[in-house]
XYZ file of C-alpha atoms in Angstrom:
417
model
C 44.998 -10.300 -77.389
C 43.944 -9.708 -73.776
C 41.370 -7.138 -74.958
C 39.823 -9.858 -77.161
C 39.818 -12.392 -74.309
C 38.278 -9.813 -71.968
C 35.496 -9.051 -74.461
C 34.719 -12.731 -74.980
C 34.554 -13.343 -71.233
C 32.159 -10.423 -70.784
C 29.966 -11.827 -73.558
C 29.958 -15.265 -71.915
C 28.936 -14.011 -68.488
C 26.381 -11.487 -69.787
C 23.437 -13.957 -69.591
C 24.283 -14.635 -65.947
C 24.507 -10.892 -65.243
C 21.063 -10.381 -66.761
C 19.694 -13.317 -64.789
C 21.074 -11.826 -61.579
C 19.504 -8.489 -62.505
C 16.134 -10.176 -62.987
C 16.479 -12.060 -59.688
C 17.263 -8.941 -57.642
C 14.486 -7.153 -59.488
C 11.935 -9.271 -57.609
C 12.380 -7.058 -54.555
C 13.521 -3.930 -56.375
C 11.372 -3.552 -59.538
C 13.330 -0.456 -60.578
C 16.236 -2.753 -61.469
C 14.141 -4.404 -64.186
C 12.850 -1.141 -65.605
C 14.684 -0.076 -68.781
C 16.924 -3.151 -68.538
C 17.490 -3.020 -72.304
C 19.481 0.202 -71.814
C 22.187 -1.952 -70.273
C 22.561 -3.538 -73.732
C 23.041 -0.114 -75.309
C 19.456 0.283 -76.523
C 18.806 3.879 -75.439
C 16.744 6.698 -76.983
C 18.541 8.420 -79.840
C 20.101 11.814 -79.163
C 21.054 14.701 -81.405
C 23.109 17.849 -81.158
C 26.128 18.254 -78.920
C 25.931 15.484 -76.328
C 28.198 15.411 -73.281
C 28.084 11.913 -71.812
C 28.694 12.020 -68.042
C 29.171 8.589 -66.447
C 28.954 8.290 -62.669
C 28.813 4.739 -61.355
C 26.534 5.316 -58.348
C 25.183 7.808 -55.805
C 28.469 9.240 -54.520
C 29.900 9.911 -57.969
C 26.568 11.346 -59.138
C 26.536 13.843 -56.275
C 30.156 14.750 -57.036
C 29.228 15.371 -60.677
C 26.328 17.702 -59.825
C 28.232 21.022 -59.519
C 30.112 20.250 -62.746
C 26.874 19.519 -64.619
C 25.249 22.709 -63.324
C 28.275 24.747 -64.386
C 28.351 23.147 -67.858
C 24.660 23.885 -68.400
C 25.138 27.492 -67.272
C 28.117 28.090 -69.555
C 26.788 26.241 -72.587
C 22.968 25.974 -72.459
C 22.813 24.473 -75.942
C 24.474 21.188 -75.010
C 22.649 17.993 -74.094
C 23.988 16.231 -71.015
C 23.339 12.514 -70.784
C 23.990 11.100 -67.322
C 24.526 7.365 -66.941
C 24.991 5.192 -63.884
C 25.329 1.500 -63.165
C 22.799 1.558 -60.311
C 19.158 2.516 -59.974
C 20.023 4.603 -56.909
C 22.542 6.600 -58.939
C 19.953 7.469 -61.575
C 17.338 8.249 -58.906
C 19.787 10.672 -57.316
C 20.458 12.352 -60.677
C 16.744 12.736 -61.432
C 16.147 14.249 -58.007
C 18.860 16.845 -58.609
C 18.202 17.770 -62.251
C 14.656 16.834 -63.204
C 14.202 17.388 -66.934
C 17.357 19.491 -67.342
C 19.395 16.473 -68.436
C 18.794 13.043 -69.973
C 19.310 9.757 -68.155
C 20.118 6.147 -68.989
C 21.713 3.091 -67.472
C 25.289 2.708 -68.600
C 25.721 -0.123 -71.115
C 27.459 -3.272 -70.007
C 31.009 -3.365 -71.330
C 30.489 -5.775 -74.208
C 31.551 -4.624 -77.708
C 27.979 -4.837 -79.004
C 26.384 -2.944 -76.110
C 28.909 -0.119 -76.341
C 28.566 0.061 -80.132
C 24.759 0.297 -79.961
C 24.985 2.977 -77.279
C 27.462 5.107 -79.240
C 25.429 4.710 -82.458
C 22.320 6.067 -80.737
C 23.876 8.794 -78.611
C 26.794 10.065 -80.727
C 28.519 11.827 -77.802
C 30.927 14.688 -78.441
C 32.840 13.852 -75.270
C 32.807 11.190 -72.534
C 33.347 12.397 -68.963
C 33.933 9.606 -66.451
C 33.748 10.493 -62.775
C 36.592 9.197 -60.634
C 38.027 5.890 -61.899
C 35.460 3.780 -63.741
C 37.783 2.205 -66.293
C 35.859 -0.019 -68.719
C 38.068 -1.209 -71.607
C 35.450 -1.374 -74.379
C 33.756 1.856 -73.322
C 37.040 3.744 -73.496
C 38.563 2.089 -76.573
C 35.434 2.303 -78.740
C 34.869 5.932 -77.736
C 38.399 6.862 -78.730
C 38.122 4.857 -81.976
C 35.251 7.209 -82.855
C 37.374 10.201 -81.895
C 35.320 10.885 -78.777
C 37.684 12.378 -76.152
C 37.610 10.488 -72.856
C 38.156 12.422 -69.616
C 38.663 10.959 -66.163
C 37.467 13.682 -63.789
C 38.175 13.844 -60.062
C 40.365 10.834 -60.726
C 41.898 8.880 -57.891
C 43.918 5.676 -57.913
C 45.077 3.840 -54.821
C 48.437 2.103 -54.704
C 46.663 -1.231 -54.436
C 44.643 -0.536 -57.610
C 47.743 0.694 -59.452
C 49.540 -2.559 -58.681
C 46.501 -4.456 -59.943
C 46.625 -2.657 -63.296
C 50.358 -3.293 -63.523
C 49.700 -7.024 -63.244
C 47.628 -6.852 -66.453
C 49.847 -4.311 -68.158
C 49.239 -5.616 -71.690
C 45.485 -5.033 -71.259
C 45.662 -1.872 -69.179
C 48.283 0.134 -71.090
C 46.358 0.448 -74.420
C 43.270 1.522 -72.449
C 45.213 4.103 -70.478
C 46.800 5.455 -73.633
C 43.291 6.004 -75.051
C 42.397 8.446 -72.267
C 42.495 12.057 -73.444
C 42.813 13.794 -70.072
C 43.086 12.763 -66.430
C 42.127 15.448 -63.916
C 43.704 13.879 -60.828
C 42.808 14.736 -57.269
C 46.423 14.784 -56.022
C 49.991 14.318 -57.196
C 50.065 10.765 -55.805
C 47.105 9.865 -57.990
C 48.690 11.554 -61.013
C 51.944 9.654 -60.556
C 50.095 6.334 -60.400
C 48.152 7.084 -63.579
C 51.392 7.908 -65.398
C 52.894 4.706 -64.045
C 50.152 2.504 -65.490
C 50.363 4.011 -68.953
C 48.521 7.329 -69.255
C 50.563 9.739 -71.393
C 52.246 12.111 -68.882
C 51.259 15.226 -70.837
C 47.602 14.204 -70.473
C 47.648 14.076 -66.675
C 46.956 17.195 -64.618
C 46.525 17.704 -60.891
C 43.351 19.777 -60.571
C 42.409 18.884 -57.006
C 39.149 17.298 -55.980
C 35.934 18.749 -57.389
C 34.271 17.464 -54.228
C 35.666 20.510 -52.423
C 33.418 22.592 -54.694
C 30.434 21.136 -52.889
C 27.208 22.828 -53.867
C 24.297 23.222 -51.426
C 21.261 24.499 -53.351
C 19.049 27.049 -51.649
C 16.066 24.683 -51.591
C 18.176 22.154 -49.695
C 19.202 24.816 -47.181
C 15.579 25.805 -46.634
C 14.444 22.212 -46.129
C 17.301 21.594 -43.721
C 16.479 24.677 -41.676
C 12.816 23.693 -41.521
C 13.643 20.212 -40.207
C 16.093 21.624 -37.677
C 13.487 24.015 -36.308
C 11.020 21.161 -35.888
C 13.485 19.377 -33.606
C 13.120 22.145 -31.005
C 16.763 22.526 -30.015
C 17.502 18.827 -29.369
C 21.125 17.680 -29.707
C 21.253 15.855 -33.059
C 23.938 13.691 -34.599
C 23.767 11.943 -37.941
C 25.374 8.776 -39.289
C 25.335 8.913 -43.087
C 26.044 6.266 -45.754
C 26.256 3.426 -43.246
C 26.757 -0.254 -44.093
C 25.769 -3.628 -42.653
C 26.971 -4.396 -39.134
C 28.178 -0.812 -38.846
C 24.557 0.137 -38.123
C 24.554 -2.060 -35.016
C 27.669 -0.308 -33.724
C 26.097 3.090 -34.310
C 22.838 2.182 -32.578
C 24.842 0.872 -29.624
C 26.822 4.137 -29.590
C 23.568 6.096 -29.506
C 22.425 4.109 -26.473
C 25.564 5.334 -24.677
C 24.936 8.908 -25.836
C 21.393 8.744 -24.454
C 22.743 7.859 -21.018
C 24.313 11.332 -20.762
C 22.050 13.236 -23.150
C 18.536 11.722 -22.899
C 17.114 14.161 -25.428
C 19.603 13.320 -28.174
C 18.447 12.237 -31.615
C 20.335 10.003 -34.056
C 19.533 10.468 -37.744
C 20.563 7.170 -39.317
C 20.913 6.998 -43.117
C 21.924 3.582 -44.528
C 23.792 3.686 -47.815
C 21.607 1.128 -49.601
C 17.781 0.996 -49.650
C 17.729 -2.741 -48.970
C 19.051 -1.964 -45.467
C 16.182 0.350 -44.518
C 13.881 -2.429 -43.299
C 16.495 -4.442 -41.378
C 17.839 -1.295 -39.682
C 14.321 -0.276 -38.625
C 13.760 -3.749 -37.203
C 17.091 -3.721 -35.378
C 16.342 -0.302 -33.889
C 13.106 -1.625 -32.380
C 14.822 -4.727 -30.979
C 17.308 -2.485 -29.166
C 14.435 -0.709 -27.459
C 14.882 2.593 -29.262
C 11.870 4.583 -30.452
C 11.891 5.130 -34.200
C 10.464 7.555 -36.743
C 10.802 6.874 -40.483
C 11.166 9.729 -42.912
C 9.609 7.751 -45.769
C 6.380 7.521 -43.740
C 6.445 11.247 -42.849
C 6.592 10.315 -39.158
C 7.372 13.120 -36.728
C 10.886 12.713 -35.264
C 10.120 15.030 -32.325
C 9.424 12.184 -29.909
C 11.775 9.591 -31.409
C 15.275 8.580 -30.385
C 16.240 7.458 -33.906
C 15.115 9.086 -37.154
C 15.624 6.719 -40.077
C 16.525 8.545 -43.291
C 14.978 5.907 -45.536
C 14.532 8.134 -48.581
C 16.804 8.757 -51.535
C 18.704 11.950 -52.287
C 18.203 13.710 -48.949
C 21.454 12.998 -47.139
C 22.899 16.451 -47.800
C 19.781 18.089 -46.360
C 19.854 15.811 -43.305
C 23.508 16.657 -42.652
C 22.493 20.307 -42.454
C 19.883 19.580 -39.783
C 22.495 18.011 -37.490
C 25.022 19.246 -34.926
C 27.731 16.769 -35.912
C 28.167 13.907 -38.330
C 29.634 10.450 -38.657
C 30.488 9.325 -42.210
C 29.869 5.625 -42.717
C 31.645 2.830 -44.492
C 34.598 3.527 -42.217
C 34.068 1.374 -39.112
C 34.216 -1.564 -41.527
C 36.708 -2.113 -44.331
C 34.569 -0.420 -46.959
C 36.919 2.551 -47.356
C 34.626 5.350 -46.216
C 32.521 7.934 -48.023
C 32.746 11.638 -48.747
C 33.353 13.697 -45.552
C 33.074 17.027 -47.391
C 29.279 16.970 -47.513
C 28.892 17.448 -43.742
C 32.053 19.595 -43.580
C 30.435 22.058 -46.010
C 27.743 22.662 -43.386
C 30.391 23.662 -40.849
C 29.769 20.811 -38.411
C 32.296 18.422 -36.824
C 32.941 15.270 -38.839
C 33.823 11.816 -37.496
C 34.894 8.687 -39.339
C 36.201 5.270 -38.464
C 39.737 4.112 -39.280
C 38.991 2.711 -42.779
C 39.088 5.730 -45.108
C 41.292 4.598 -47.995
C 38.717 5.620 -50.637
C 39.194 9.285 -49.729
C 42.733 9.373 -48.386
C 43.682 12.742 -49.929
C 40.532 14.521 -48.753
C 40.804 13.075 -45.256
C 44.451 14.044 -45.009
C 43.652 17.683 -45.709
C 40.905 17.646 -43.098
C 43.177 15.893 -40.596
C 45.978 18.391 -41.177
C 43.696 21.205 -40.000
C 41.851 19.220 -37.314
C 38.618 19.358 -39.297
C 37.853 15.648 -38.841
C 38.313 13.129 -36.048
C 38.965 9.431 -36.653
C 37.521 7.049 -34.050
C 38.426 3.437 -33.353
C 34.937 2.056 -32.762
C 31.411 2.872 -31.616
C 32.403 3.381 -27.983
C 35.077 5.886 -28.969
C 32.564 7.699 -31.176
C 29.974 7.865 -28.380
C 32.554 9.366 -26.029
C 33.414 12.170 -28.463
C 29.769 12.903 -29.226
C 28.905 13.173 -25.534
C 31.812 15.557 -25.025
C 30.865 17.853 -27.896
C 27.194 17.899 -26.926
C 28.409 19.311 -23.600
C 30.789 21.862 -25.126
C 29.104 24.108 -27.692
C 32.164 26.319 -28.096
C 34.488 23.475 -29.048
C 31.861 21.871 -31.284
C 31.382 25.087 -33.242
C 35.160 25.649 -33.481
C 35.739 22.182 -34.962
C 32.925 22.763 -37.446
C 34.450 26.075 -38.526
C 37.796 24.379 -39.157
C 36.104 21.745 -41.322
C 34.352 24.432 -43.384
C 37.596 26.399 -43.760
C 39.281 23.333 -45.292
C 36.445 23.062 -47.822
C 36.591 26.737 -48.756
C 40.376 26.830 -48.999
C 40.471 23.960 -51.485
C 37.744 25.120 -53.834
C 38.645 25.815 -57.471
C 39.114 22.381 -59.034
C 35.660 22.620 -60.578
C 36.544 25.689 -62.645
C 39.683 23.995 -63.977
C 37.729 20.865 -64.915
C 34.866 22.746 -66.594
C 37.340 24.881 -68.549
C 39.037 21.711 -69.794
C 35.728 20.199 -70.912
C 34.416 23.375 -72.587
C 37.631 23.677 -74.615
C 36.930 20.313 -76.208
C 33.154 20.492 -76.723
């Protein structure tokens, strides 16, 4: 009954969702492009199709090594990557070009999902992390399409939320074919909310199998050389007022290290302009990557392009991972850790609690209280190369020691294709 009510509610609010999409598309035309795909009207596909759904940029990046491995092991398959956001699809296109197919994920109405499945005919649905859409999962399973949750995580707060709608959640959870959980805590919560215990495995996080392509390494090295030995720190995937705190922290860093450069990379493109404006108001000289401006003489280098964060991490001496000075829950710290540089985050890291705990256990990450605390640590490490390099090595060791989840996940997918 709740499934029916849910579907009717989604149908009722769909016109308002489309209206909101059109409204936001005034400033971001990409949102209006291919809007009909969100209703399930996508190009038809043939052959063996593996549908990989990653909601946005972070999940798309996490899916990349898995997609590369699947293509290498089974070149005959067609991989269709979907995302809910234009930035997620832009990231996928930047990584894979014409190697895979792309589409917006359909909204979770019965009709949109039905049209999508009719046109695509996937052999398997692979959902990154925990994007649980009732109609997407139930209709896929009704057509005998196995549904995998890969790199799955579930916070205690989310688990309690699903338990409050048990009559809706349990049939959905029982439709899932395999959950590849990041940690035992996640696995236990999935079992608790209704996933069949035999279908839950602890594979670890595929994010530890971070992949840095050679072209990215070359671009990173080239940028680093152009900075002529300046001390460089980067703040990646930042949000809202967090940017103000980071710019203020950089002002304090400049007091002790006048040649320092901050590479600032907001999470969302609509923040590029406001952050550039705020940087100027604080009296800091700015260079914008999107305009190909030379950062050599700037105090702040704004990473206002898409899909280059990994490369920019590699051009830096240490990194701050955003979404953590505010209650956003943080972003993936393994991307900078894979470069062997020290990693800092604020106190709000609940989105990646298992990953952070492993880094914390081996002193591969440092949590700071606020911008002032961050500035203090940065100044110290800019003055102590030996300690900075040692912390970076510990971060990289944590990444290398926890690799292997990707092989287990790919094996599980290949067995069912």
